[in-house]
């Protein structure tokens, strides 16, 4: 979704801004722009489409200045056009702003400003902010803090969400930034300061990061920064050290980030497990839950909330925790939970899962649960993200940066953490030592098993080629393979635009079977031995309706080539870990189908990496 980069320092800003925008591309956007400030003049450049066209245009433009802001826009208010792209200038040209988020009361503010002679160039809610700030600036009497104060005053009238980076024509070498429910961080350099909505935009310049909290506003100069609240109260500044290198966010020779991240899974799984086993290797342990064993034993129910692929990871967690820890689990879409006012038992523990840690609905679900007095824990990948900071405790996935819009390594790491959680909660209840040891052993072997499935990439590519021309596909699986069927369908539709649905295999007979024909192949996730015959029966049902069948099955299982058109064998593993291993083929399948269809795999249409609007 929208991205922000800003710079104040002693270097030419334009290259830093463009480089930052390239790094933000993966978040999804439809237009981009930059503004620099030099000799009390703004130089503004905006383009529809890729950052590349902005870079080409910048080569021919005069973009002098050691101060600047840049933006990638994902349209909410107003069509995709150059005029609606950021940065926006205020009516008299005093301010230039970039804004992430939505100003909910923009119409009333606009009327207020129109009545006072302001006019507007764009259809966006963001432009009104530039004008509202200018309005307050013209009235501000505190000449020393005029810029900061006018932003503070303007923001008092704003309802909605914002991450803002603002320049003032009359205040060279200064930038004001502010945040409310839209991520923003400051990068501290030597004689230079950066601001960004995502750390990847500035990671090559500094590893000293300060995350802004909601309601905070900061003033940046090349030498320093200060943070206050909108009411000018002082704020304790917490600096963090970035724990990954910029090389981690490069493609390293892979054609797409998605492919690279699929292949990083053995390492990501190792990272998710590192240091998290007990000395007797019979259970897991977590440093950040901030709950005693006694408190955990008192949990009667767990509620998981998330969006998209992270929501699917919650469904896997439900199967695993119910099976191995015997605790009832419910799963809710975060966007539904936040407005639903569900009755929850007193001893309910609320977990949210979010790769980015910034998904707005997930954040809101977390806040709603907290408001009602429930203990909230989070499984997140991004250290220092809003969700990580706002939850009462949690578990970091340590997957490294995930750049491809389609979540891959973050998903399997989330399931891995969920499996370890099931083990941990099981062992403090009634799972035996022996079961625990076998579970830990299986987790230990998991990266190797995943490596073996990845080695089948060429044969999966061939299968994908056979099916890439279809318009529809069903993904079917039972029990903990049902979520993997959902994930297979989600991956395929989001990157290849092939219509696909995931269903519990038996549920298929209650409606979707009407779609089944030679034109609608079925992808079965069927590695479980205990319910093999049930899956085979479902396979026969679709085959007798002329559907082609692809199946993921355990090596040596009865589900051989005589039942299916294309077989993807996976190694036998502990049943708790089958969802992870079975995910690899559906990821590779979706990737290659998208490639054969000529799709823009890392930047699928209309999608954003981190969804920071409702
Ligand atoms: O950052 P999050 O895990 O909170 O993101 C949630 C979803 O937006 C995300 O999983 C989305 O569904 C992915 N594009 C799926 O590949």
Coordinates of C-alpha atoms and ligand atoms in Angstrom, one line a residue:
X1 CA 0.0 0.0 0.0
X2 CA 1.2 3.7 0.0
X3 CA 4.8 4.2 0.9
X4 CA 6.7 7.3 2.3
X5 CA 10.3 8.2 2.2
X6 CA 11.8 11.5 3.3
X7 CA 15.3 12.9 3.7
X8 CA 17.0 15.9 5.4
X9 CA 20.8 16.0 5.2
X10 CA 23.7 17.2 3.3
X11 CA 23.5 14.9 0.3
X12 CA 21.4 15.5 -2.9
X13 CA 18.0 14.1 -1.9
X14 CA 16.7 13.0 -5.2
X15 CA 18.7 9.8 -5.5
X16 CA 17.9 8.7 -1.9
X17 CA 14.2 9.3 -2.5
X18 CA 14.1 7.4 -5.8
X19 CA 16.1 4.5 -4.3
X20 CA 13.7 4.5 -1.3
X21 CA 10.7 4.4 -3.7
X22 CA 12.2 1.4 -5.5
X23 CA 12.5 -0.4 -2.2
X24 CA 8.9 0.5 -1.4
X25 CA 7.6 -0.8 -4.7
X26 CA 6.8 -4.2 -3.4
X27 CA 4.1 -2.8 -1.1
X28 CA 1.9 -2.2 -4.2
X29 CA 1.1 1.2 -5.7
X30 CA -0.3 2.8 -8.8
X31 CA 1.6 6.1 -9.0
X32 CA 4.6 7.8 -7.5
X33 CA 6.1 11.2 -6.9
X34 CA 8.9 13.2 -5.2
X35 CA 9.4 16.8 -4.1
X36 CA 12.7 18.4 -3.2
X37 CA 13.2 21.8 -1.6
X38 CA 16.0 24.2 -2.7
X39 CA 16.3 28.0 -2.6
X40 CA 12.8 28.3 -1.1
X41 CA 11.3 26.4 -4.0
X42 CA 9.7 23.1 -4.4
X43 CA 10.6 20.8 -7.3
X44 CA 7.8 18.3 -7.8
X45 CA 7.6 15.3 -10.1
X46 CA 4.8 12.8 -10.2
X47 CA 4.1 9.9 -12.5
X48 CA 1.4 7.3 -13.0
X49 CA 2.6 3.7 -13.1
X50 CA 6.0 2.4 -12.2
X51 CA 8.7 4.2 -10.3
X52 CA 10.9 3.6 -13.3
X53 CA 9.0 6.3 -15.3
X54 CA 9.6 8.7 -12.4
X55 CA 13.3 7.9 -12.5
X56 CA 13.4 8.5 -16.2
X57 CA 11.6 11.9 -15.8
X58 CA 13.9 12.8 -12.8
X59 CA 16.9 12.4 -15.1
X60 CA 15.7 15.3 -17.2
X61 CA 14.3 17.5 -14.4
X62 CA 16.0 19.9 -12.1
X63 CA 15.5 18.3 -8.8
X64 CA 18.1 20.1 -6.6
X65 CA 17.8 20.0 -2.9
X66 CA 19.2 18.3 0.3
X67 CA 15.7 17.9 1.6
X68 CA 12.9 15.9 0.0
X69 CA 9.9 13.6 0.3
X70 CA 8.7 10.8 -1.9
X71 CA 5.6 8.7 -2.1
X72 CA 4.1 5.6 -3.7
X73 CA 0.3 5.9 -3.9
X74 CA -2.3 3.2 -3.8
X75 CA -5.5 5.0 -4.7
X76 CA -8.3 5.3 -2.2
X77 CA -9.9 8.8 -2.9
X78 CA -9.7 9.8 -6.5
X79 CA -8.7 8.0 -9.7
X80 CA -5.1 7.0 -10.5
X81 CA -3.7 10.2 -12.1
X82 CA -0.7 12.5 -11.9
X83 CA -2.8 15.1 -10.2
X84 CA -3.9 12.7 -7.5
X85 CA -0.4 11.4 -7.0
X86 CA 1.7 12.7 -4.0
X87 CA 3.4 15.0 -2.9
X88 CA 0.6 17.5 -2.8
X89 CA 1.3 21.2 -2.6
X90 CA -0.8 23.6 -0.5
X91 CA -2.7 26.3 -2.4
X92 CA -0.1 29.1 -1.9
X93 CA 2.7 26.7 -2.4
X94 CA 4.0 26.9 1.2
X95 CA 3.8 23.2 2.0
X96 CA 4.4 19.9 0.3
X97 CA 3.1 16.7 1.9
X98 CA 3.0 13.0 1.5
X99 CA 0.2 11.1 3.3
X100 CA -0.5 7.5 3.9
X101 CA -4.0 6.7 5.3
X102 CA -7.4 8.1 5.0
X103 CA -8.8 11.4 6.2
X104 CA -12.4 10.5 7.1
X105 CA -13.7 14.0 7.6
X106 CA -12.0 15.5 4.6
X107 CA -15.3 16.8 3.1
X108 CA -16.1 19.0 6.0
X109 CA -12.5 20.2 6.2
X110 CA -12.6 20.9 2.5
X111 CA -15.8 23.0 2.8
X112 CA -14.2 24.9 5.6
X113 CA -11.1 25.7 3.5
X114 CA -13.1 26.4 0.3
X115 CA -15.1 29.0 2.3
X116 CA -11.7 30.7 3.1
X117 CA -10.6 30.9 -0.5
X118 CA -8.5 27.8 -0.8
X119 CA -8.8 25.8 -4.0
X120 CA -7.8 22.2 -4.7
X121 CA -6.1 20.6 -7.6
X122 CA -6.8 16.9 -6.8
X123 CA -9.7 14.7 -5.8
X124 CA -7.7 13.3 -2.8
X125 CA -8.4 13.5 0.9
X126 CA -4.6 14.1 1.3
X127 CA -4.5 17.5 -0.4
X128 CA -6.8 19.0 2.2
X129 CA -4.1 18.4 4.8
X130 CA -1.5 20.5 3.0
X131 CA -4.1 23.4 2.9
X132 CA -5.2 22.9 6.5
X133 CA -1.6 23.2 7.6
X134 CA -1.1 26.3 5.5
X135 CA -4.2 27.8 7.0
X136 CA -2.9 27.3 10.6
X137 CA 0.6 28.4 9.6
X138 CA -0.7 31.8 8.4
X139 CA -2.3 32.3 11.8
X140 CA 0.6 30.9 14.0
X141 CA 2.3 33.5 16.2
X142 CA 5.1 31.3 17.7
X143 CA 7.7 32.2 15.0
X144 CA 10.3 29.7 16.3
X145 CA 8.0 26.7 16.2
X146 CA 5.7 27.9 13.5
X147 CA 6.0 24.9 11.2
X148 CA 5.6 22.2 14.0
X149 CA 2.8 24.1 15.7
X150 CA 0.8 24.6 12.6
X151 CA 0.9 20.8 11.8
X152 CA -0.1 20.0 15.4
X153 CA -3.0 22.4 15.2
X154 CA -4.2 21.1 11.9
X155 CA -4.0 17.4 13.0
X156 CA -6.3 18.2 15.9
X157 CA -9.1 18.6 13.4
X158 CA -8.4 15.4 11.5
X159 CA -10.4 12.2 11.9
X160 CA -8.9 9.2 10.3
X161 CA -5.4 7.7 9.9
X162 CA -2.2 9.2 8.7
X163 CA 1.5 8.7 8.2
X164 CA 2.8 12.1 7.1
X165 CA 6.0 13.7 5.9
X166 CA 5.7 17.4 5.4
X167 CA 8.1 20.1 4.0
X168 CA 7.7 23.8 4.5
X169 CA 9.0 26.2 1.8
X170 CA 9.9 28.8 4.5
X171 CA 11.7 26.3 6.7
X172 CA 14.7 24.9 4.8
X173 CA 16.5 21.9 6.3
X174 CA 13.4 20.9 8.3
X175 CA 10.8 18.2 8.0
X176 CA 7.8 17.4 10.2
X177 CA 6.4 13.9 10.3
X178 CA 3.4 12.5 12.2
X179 CA 1.7 9.2 12.7
X180 CA -1.7 7.9 13.6
X181 CA -2.5 4.2 12.7
X182 CA -0.2 4.2 9.7
X183 CA 3.4 3.1 10.2
X184 CA 6.2 5.7 10.2
X185 CA 9.8 5.5 11.4
X186 CA 12.8 7.7 11.7
X187 CA 16.3 6.6 10.5
X188 CA 19.0 8.3 12.4
X189 CA 22.2 9.0 10.4
X190 CA 25.3 11.1 10.8
X191 CA 24.4 14.7 9.8
X192 CA 21.3 13.3 8.1
X193 CA 17.8 12.0 9.0
X194 CA 15.4 9.8 7.1
X195 CA 11.8 9.0 7.5
X196 CA 10.0 6.0 6.0
X197 CA 6.8 4.0 6.3
X198 CA 8.8 0.8 5.9
X199 CA 12.3 0.2 7.1
X200 CA 13.4 -1.4 3.8
X201 CA 13.3 2.1 2.2
X202 CA 16.2 3.3 4.4
X203 CA 18.0 0.2 5.5
X204 CA 20.9 0.8 3.2
X205 CA 21.7 4.1 4.9
X206 CA 21.2 3.5 8.6
X207 CA 20.4 0.7 11.1
X208 CA 19.5 3.2 13.9
X209 CA 15.7 3.3 13.9
X210 CA 13.1 5.0 16.0
X211 CA 9.5 3.9 15.5
X212 CA 6.9 6.6 16.0
X213 CA 3.9 5.7 18.0
X214 CA 0.3 6.8 17.4
X215 CA -0.3 10.4 18.2
X216 CA 3.4 11.4 17.9
X217 CA 4.8 14.1 15.8
X218 CA 8.5 14.7 15.1
X219 CA 10.7 17.5 13.8
X220 CA 13.7 16.4 11.8
X221 CA 16.8 18.5 10.9
X222 CA 20.1 17.1 9.5
X223 CA 21.7 17.2 13.0
X224 CA 18.8 16.2 15.2
X225 CA 15.3 15.1 15.8
X226 CA 12.7 15.6 18.5
X227 CA 9.5 13.9 19.2
X228 CA 6.4 15.1 21.0
X229 CA 2.7 14.4 21.1
X230 CA 0.2 16.5 19.3
X231 CA -0.3 18.3 22.6
X232 CA 3.4 19.0 22.7
X233 CA 4.0 16.6 25.6
X234 CA 7.5 15.1 25.6
X235 CA 8.0 11.5 24.6
X236 CA 10.6 8.9 25.6
X237 CA 12.6 8.1 22.5
X238 CA 13.5 4.4 22.1
X239 CA 16.1 3.5 19.5
X240 CA 16.2 0.1 17.8
X241 CA 19.0 -1.6 15.9
X242 CA 17.8 -3.1 12.6
X243 CA 18.5 -6.8 12.7
X244 CA 18.9 -7.5 9.0
X245 CA 21.1 -6.4 6.1
X246 CA 20.0 -4.7 2.9
X247 CA 21.3 -7.7 1.0
X248 CA 18.6 -9.8 2.6
X249 CA 16.1 -7.7 0.7
X250 CA 17.7 -8.2 -2.7
X251 CA 16.7 -10.9 -5.2
X252 CA 20.1 -12.6 -5.1
X253 CA 19.9 -13.8 -8.7
X254 CA 16.4 -15.2 -8.5
X255 CA 14.0 -14.1 -11.2
X256 CA 11.4 -13.0 -8.6
X257 CA 11.4 -12.3 -4.9
X258 CA 8.6 -14.8 -4.6
X259 CA 10.8 -17.6 -5.9
X260 CA 13.7 -16.5 -3.7
X261 CA 11.4 -16.5 -0.7
X262 CA 10.0 -19.9 -1.5
X263 CA 13.6 -21.2 -1.6
X264 CA 14.5 -19.4 1.7
X265 CA 12.0 -21.5 3.6
X266 CA 14.4 -24.0 5.1
X267 CA 16.5 -21.2 6.5
X268 CA 13.3 -19.3 7.6
X269 CA 12.1 -22.4 9.4
X270 CA 15.4 -22.8 11.2
X271 CA 15.3 -19.2 12.3
X272 CA 11.8 -19.6 13.6
X273 CA 13.0 -22.5 15.8
X274 CA 16.4 -21.3 16.8
X275 CA 16.9 -21.3 20.6
X276 CA 13.3 -22.3 21.2
X277 CA 13.6 -25.9 22.4
X278 CA 13.9 -27.0 26.0
X279 CA 17.2 -28.5 27.2
X280 CA 15.7 -32.0 27.4
X281 CA 14.3 -31.6 23.8
X282 CA 10.8 -32.5 24.8
X283 CA 9.1 -29.1 24.3
X284 CA 9.3 -25.6 22.9
X285 CA 10.0 -22.4 24.8
X286 CA 9.3 -18.8 24.0
X287 CA 10.9 -15.7 25.5
X288 CA 8.3 -13.1 24.7
X289 CA 4.9 -14.5 25.8
X290 CA 5.1 -12.7 29.1
X291 CA 2.8 -15.2 30.7
X292 CA 3.6 -17.7 33.4
X293 CA 2.9 -21.4 33.0
X294 CA 0.2 -21.1 35.7
X295 CA -1.5 -18.3 33.6
X296 CA -1.2 -20.4 30.5
X297 CA -2.8 -23.4 32.2
X298 CA -5.8 -21.2 33.1
X299 CA -6.5 -20.4 29.4
X300 CA -9.8 -22.1 28.5
X301 CA -10.1 -20.9 24.9
X302 CA -7.9 -19.2 22.3
X303 CA -9.1 -16.8 19.7
X304 CA -7.0 -16.2 16.6
X305 CA -7.5 -13.1 14.4
X306 CA -5.7 -12.2 11.2
X307 CA -6.2 -11.3 7.5
X308 CA -5.4 -13.1 4.2
X309 CA -2.7 -15.7 4.4
X310 CA -2.1 -15.0 8.0
X311 CA -5.7 -15.9 8.7
X312 CA -5.1 -19.2 6.9
X313 CA -2.1 -19.8 9.2
X314 CA -4.6 -19.3 12.1
X315 CA -6.8 -22.1 10.7
X316 CA -3.8 -24.4 10.8
X317 CA -3.1 -23.3 14.3
X318 CA -6.7 -24.2 15.2
X319 CA -6.2 -27.8 14.1
X320 CA -2.8 -28.1 15.8
X321 CA -3.7 -26.5 19.1
X322 CA -7.0 -28.4 19.4
X323 CA -5.3 -31.7 18.5
X324 CA -2.1 -31.4 20.6
X325 CA -3.0 -29.1 23.4
X326 CA -6.7 -29.9 23.7
X327 CA -7.6 -26.2 24.0
X328 CA -10.7 -25.0 22.0
X329 CA -9.7 -22.5 19.4
X330 CA -11.7 -20.1 17.3
X331 CA -10.5 -18.2 14.2
X332 CA -12.0 -14.9 13.1
X333 CA -11.2 -12.6 10.2
X334 CA -9.8 -9.5 12.0
X335 CA -12.0 -7.3 9.9
X336 CA -15.1 -9.1 11.1
X337 CA -14.0 -9.5 14.7
X338 CA -13.4 -5.8 15.2
X339 CA -17.0 -4.8 14.6
X340 CA -18.7 -8.0 15.8
X341 CA -18.8 -7.7 19.6
X342 CA -18.4 -11.5 20.0
X343 CA -19.0 -12.8 23.5
X344 CA -15.7 -14.2 24.7
X345 CA -15.1 -16.4 27.8
X346 CA -13.3 -14.7 30.6
X347 CA -10.3 -17.0 30.2
X348 CA -9.8 -16.4 26.5
X349 CA -6.4 -15.7 25.1
X350 CA -6.4 -13.6 22.0
X351 CA -3.7 -14.2 19.4
X352 CA -3.2 -12.1 16.2
X353 CA -0.9 -13.2 13.4
X354 CA 0.6 -10.7 11.0
X355 CA 3.7 -10.9 8.8
X356 CA 4.0 -7.1 8.5
X357 CA 2.7 -6.3 11.9
X358 CA 1.0 -3.3 10.3
X359 CA -2.3 -4.7 8.8
X360 CA -4.9 -2.2 9.9
X361 CA -7.8 -4.6 10.5
X362 CA -5.5 -6.9 12.5
X363 CA -4.3 -4.0 14.6
X364 CA -7.9 -2.9 15.2
X365 CA -8.9 -6.4 16.3
X366 CA -6.0 -6.5 18.7
X367 CA -7.0 -3.1 20.1
X368 CA -10.6 -4.2 20.4
X369 CA -9.6 -7.3 22.4
X370 CA -7.4 -5.2 24.6
X371 CA -10.1 -2.7 25.2
X372 CA -12.3 -5.6 26.5
X373 CA -9.6 -6.6 28.9
X374 CA -8.3 -9.7 27.1
X375 CA -4.6 -10.7 27.1
X376 CA -3.3 -10.3 23.6
X377 CA -0.3 -12.0 22.0
X378 CA 1.0 -11.6 18.5
X379 CA 3.0 -13.7 16.0
X380 CA 4.7 -11.2 13.7
X381 CA 7.7 -11.0 11.5
X382 CA 8.6 -7.4 11.5
X383 CA 10.5 -6.4 14.7
X384 CA 9.2 -3.2 16.2
X385 CA 6.1 -3.2 14.0
X386 CA 2.9 -1.6 15.5
X387 CA 1.3 -4.9 16.3
X388 CA 4.5 -6.3 17.9
X389 CA 4.6 -3.2 20.1
X390 CA 1.0 -3.0 21.0
X391 CA 0.4 -6.6 22.0
X392 CA 1.0 -7.8 25.6
X393 CA 3.6 -10.3 24.4
X394 CA 4.3 -12.4 21.4
X395 CA 6.6 -14.5 19.2
X396 CA 8.7 -13.2 16.4
X397 CA 8.9 -15.4 13.3
X398 CA 12.4 -14.2 12.3
X399 CA 11.7 -15.0 8.6
X400 CA 13.7 -12.0 7.3
X401 CA 12.2 -9.4 5.0
X402 CA 9.4 -10.8 2.8
X403 CA 9.2 -8.6 -0.3
X404 CA 7.0 -10.6 -2.7
X405 CA 3.4 -9.6 -2.3
X406 CA 2.4 -13.2 -2.1
X407 CA 3.3 -14.4 1.3
X408 CA 5.3 -17.6 1.3
X409 CA 8.1 -18.0 3.8
X410 CA 6.2 -16.0 6.4
X411 CA 3.3 -18.3 6.1
X412 CA 5.2 -21.5 6.7
X413 CA 7.1 -19.8 9.5
X414 CA 3.8 -18.8 11.1
X415 CA 2.6 -22.4 10.9
X416 CA 5.9 -23.6 12.4
X417 CA 5.5 -21.2 15.3
X418 CA 1.9 -22.4 15.7
X419 CA 3.1 -26.0 15.8
X420 CA 5.7 -25.2 18.5
X421 CA 3.0 -23.4 20.4
X422 CA 0.7 -26.5 20.2
X423 CA 3.7 -28.5 21.5
X424 CA 4.4 -26.1 24.3
X425 CA 0.8 -25.8 25.4
X426 CA 0.3 -29.5 25.1
X427 CA 3.4 -30.3 27.2
X428 CA 2.1 -28.1 30.1
X429 CA -1.2 -29.9 29.9
X430 CA -1.3 -33.6 29.0
X431 CA 1.2 -34.4 26.2
X432 CA 3.7 -37.1 27.2
X433 CA 7.4 -36.6 27.3
X434 CA 7.8 -39.2 24.6
X435 CA 5.3 -37.5 22.3
X436 CA 7.1 -34.2 23.0
X437 CA 10.5 -35.7 22.0
X438 CA 9.1 -37.1 18.8
X439 CA 7.6 -33.7 18.0
X440 CA 10.8 -31.8 18.6
X441 CA 12.7 -34.4 16.5
X442 CA 10.3 -33.8 13.6
X443 CA 10.7 -30.0 13.9
X444 CA 14.4 -30.4 13.9
X445 CA 14.3 -32.5 10.6
X446 CA 11.8 -30.1 9.0
X447 CA 14.2 -27.8 7.1
X448 CA 15.7 -30.9 5.4
X449 CA 12.4 -32.3 4.4
X450 CA 11.3 -28.9 2.9
X451 CA 14.6 -28.8 1.0
X452 CA 13.7 -32.2 -0.5
X453 CA 10.3 -30.9 -1.7
X454 CA 11.9 -27.8 -3.1
X455 CA 14.2 -30.1 -5.2
X456 CA 11.1 -31.1 -7.1
X457 CA 10.7 -27.7 -8.6
X458 CA 11.3 -28.8 -12.2
X459 CA 8.6 -31.4 -12.2
X460 CA 6.2 -29.0 -10.5
X461 CA 7.0 -26.5 -13.2
X462 CA 6.1 -29.1 -15.9
X463 CA 2.8 -29.8 -14.2
X464 CA 2.1 -26.0 -13.9
X465 CA 2.7 -25.7 -17.7
X466 CA 0.0 -28.3 -18.4
X467 CA -2.6 -26.4 -16.4
X468 CA -1.7 -22.8 -17.0
X469 CA -4.2 -22.2 -19.7
X470 CA -7.2 -23.1 -17.5
X471 CA -9.6 -20.5 -16.1
X472 CA -10.8 -22.3 -13.0
X473 CA -9.3 -24.6 -10.5
X474 CA -10.5 -26.2 -7.2
X475 CA -8.2 -26.9 -4.3
X476 CA -9.4 -29.6 -2.0
X477 CA -8.2 -31.1 1.3
X478 CA -9.5 -32.5 4.6
X479 CA -8.6 -31.6 8.2
X480 CA -5.4 -29.6 8.4
X481 CA -5.0 -29.8 4.6
X482 CA -8.2 -27.7 4.2
X483 CA -6.4 -24.5 5.1
X484 CA -3.6 -25.5 2.7
X485 CA -6.2 -25.9 0.0
X486 CA -7.3 -22.4 0.8
X487 CA -3.8 -21.2 0.7
X488 CA -3.2 -22.9 -2.7
X489 CA -6.3 -21.2 -4.1
X490 CA -5.3 -17.8 -2.7
X491 CA -1.7 -18.0 -4.0
X492 CA -2.9 -19.0 -7.5
X493 CA -5.6 -16.4 -7.8
X494 CA -3.5 -13.5 -6.4
X495 CA -0.5 -14.0 -8.7
X496 CA -1.8 -15.7 -11.8
X497 CA -5.4 -14.3 -11.8
X498 CA -6.8 -17.8 -12.4
X499 CA -10.0 -18.2 -10.6
X500 CA -9.6 -20.7 -7.9
X501 CA -11.4 -21.8 -4.7
X502 CA -10.3 -23.9 -1.7
X503 CA -12.8 -26.2 -0.1
X504 CA -12.9 -29.1 2.5
X505 CA -12.7 -32.1 0.1
X506 CA -16.0 -33.6 1.2
X507 CA -17.8 -30.2 1.2
X508 CA -17.2 -30.1 -2.5
X509 CA -20.3 -32.3 -3.0
X510 CA -22.5 -29.6 -1.5
X511 CA -22.2 -27.1 -4.3
X512 CA -18.8 -26.7 -5.9
X513 CA -19.1 -30.0 -7.7
X514 CA -21.4 -28.2 -10.1
X515 CA -18.3 -26.5 -11.5
X516 CA -16.4 -29.7 -11.9
X517 CA -15.7 -30.7 -15.5
X518 CA -12.8 -31.2 -17.9
X519 CA -12.4 -27.4 -17.8
X520 CA -12.0 -27.3 -14.0
X521 CA -9.1 -29.3 -12.7
X522 CA -8.9 -30.3 -9.0
X523 CA -5.8 -30.0 -6.9
X524 CA -6.0 -32.4 -3.9
X525 CA -3.9 -32.0 -0.8
X526 CA -4.1 -35.6 0.5
X527 CA -1.0 -36.7 2.4
X528 CA -2.8 -38.0 5.5
X529 CA -2.7 -41.8 5.7
X530 CA -5.6 -42.0 8.2
X531 CA -8.1 -40.4 5.8
X532 CA -6.6 -41.6 2.6
X533 CA -9.6 -43.6 1.5
X534 CA -11.9 -40.7 2.1
X535 CA -9.7 -38.5 -0.2
X536 CA -9.5 -41.2 -2.8
X537 CA -13.3 -41.4 -2.8
X538 CA -13.5 -37.6 -3.5
X539 CA -10.9 -37.9 -6.2
X540 CA -13.0 -40.6 -7.9
X541 CA -16.0 -38.3 -7.7
X542 CA -14.3 -35.5 -9.6
X543 CA -12.6 -37.8 -12.1
X544 CA -15.9 -39.4 -13.0
X545 CA -16.9 -35.9 -14.0
X546 CA -13.9 -35.7 -16.3
X547 CA -11.9 -33.3 -14.1
X548 CA -8.1 -33.7 -14.3
X549 CA -6.6 -34.3 -10.9
X550 CA -3.3 -33.1 -9.4
X551 CA -2.5 -34.5 -6.0
X552 CA 0.0 -34.0 -3.2
X553 CA 0.4 -37.3 -1.5
X554 CA 2.9 -39.0 0.9
X555 CA 5.7 -41.0 -0.8
X556 CA 4.7 -44.6 -1.1
X557 CA 1.0 -44.0 -0.3
X558 CA -1.7 -45.9 -2.1
X559 CA -2.7 -42.7 -3.8
X560 CA -0.5 -43.4 -6.9
X561 CA -0.7 -42.4 -10.5
X562 CA -3.6 -44.7 -11.2
X563 CA -5.9 -42.3 -9.3
X564 CA -4.5 -39.0 -10.5
X565 CA -3.2 -37.3 -13.6
X566 CA -0.3 -35.6 -11.9
X567 CA 1.2 -36.6 -8.6
X568 CA 3.5 -34.6 -6.3
X569 CA 5.0 -36.9 -3.7
X570 CA 6.1 -35.4 -0.4
X571 CA 8.1 -37.2 2.3
X572 CA 6.4 -38.7 5.3
X573 CA 6.6 -36.4 8.3
X574 CA 5.0 -35.9 11.7
X575 CA 1.3 -35.2 11.0
X576 CA 1.6 -31.8 12.7
X577 CA 4.2 -30.7 10.1
X578 CA 2.4 -32.0 7.0
X579 CA 0.7 -28.6 6.5
X580 CA 4.1 -26.9 6.1
X581 CA 5.5 -29.6 3.8
X582 CA 2.4 -29.7 1.6
X583 CA 2.4 -25.9 1.2
X584 CA 5.6 -26.0 -0.8
X585 CA 4.1 -27.7 -3.9
X586 CA 1.1 -25.2 -4.0
X587 CA 3.4 -22.3 -3.8
X588 CA 5.6 -23.5 -6.6
X589 CA 2.6 -24.5 -8.7
X590 CA 1.1 -21.0 -8.3
X591 CA 4.4 -19.4 -9.1
X592 CA 5.0 -21.3 -12.3
X593 CA 1.4 -21.0 -13.5
X594 CA 1.7 -17.2 -13.0
X595 CA 5.0 -17.3 -14.9
X596 CA 3.6 -19.2 -17.8
X597 CA 0.7 -16.7 -17.9
X598 CA 3.2 -13.9 -18.1
X599 CA 2.0 -12.2 -14.9
X600 CA 3.9 -9.6 -12.9
X601 CA 4.5 -12.0 -10.0
X602 CA 6.1 -9.8 -7.4
X603 CA 3.6 -6.9 -8.0
X604 CA 0.2 -8.5 -8.7
X605 CA -2.5 -6.1 -9.9
X606 CA -4.5 -4.2 -7.2
X607 CA -2.6 -5.9 -4.3
X608 CA -0.5 -4.4 -1.6
X609 CA 2.0 -6.1 0.6
X610 CA 0.7 -4.5 3.7
X611 CA -2.9 -3.4 3.9
X612 CA -3.0 -0.3 6.0
X613 CA -6.6 0.8 5.2
X614 CA -9.8 -0.9 6.2
Ligands
LIG1 O1 1.1 -8.6 7.0 P1 0.0 -9.5 7.2 O2 0.4 -10.9 7.5 O3 -1.0 -8.9 8.3 O4 -0.9 -9.5 5.9 C1 -2.1 -10.1 5.8 C2 -2.5 -10.3 4.3 O5 -2.7 -9.0 3.8 C3 -1.6 -11.1 3.5 O6 -1.3 -12.3 4.1 C4 -2.1 -11.2 2.1 O7 -3.2 -12.0 2.1 C5 -1.0 -11.8 1.1 N1 -1.0 -11.1 -0.1 C6 -1.2 -13.2 0.8 O8 -0.3 -13.8 0.0

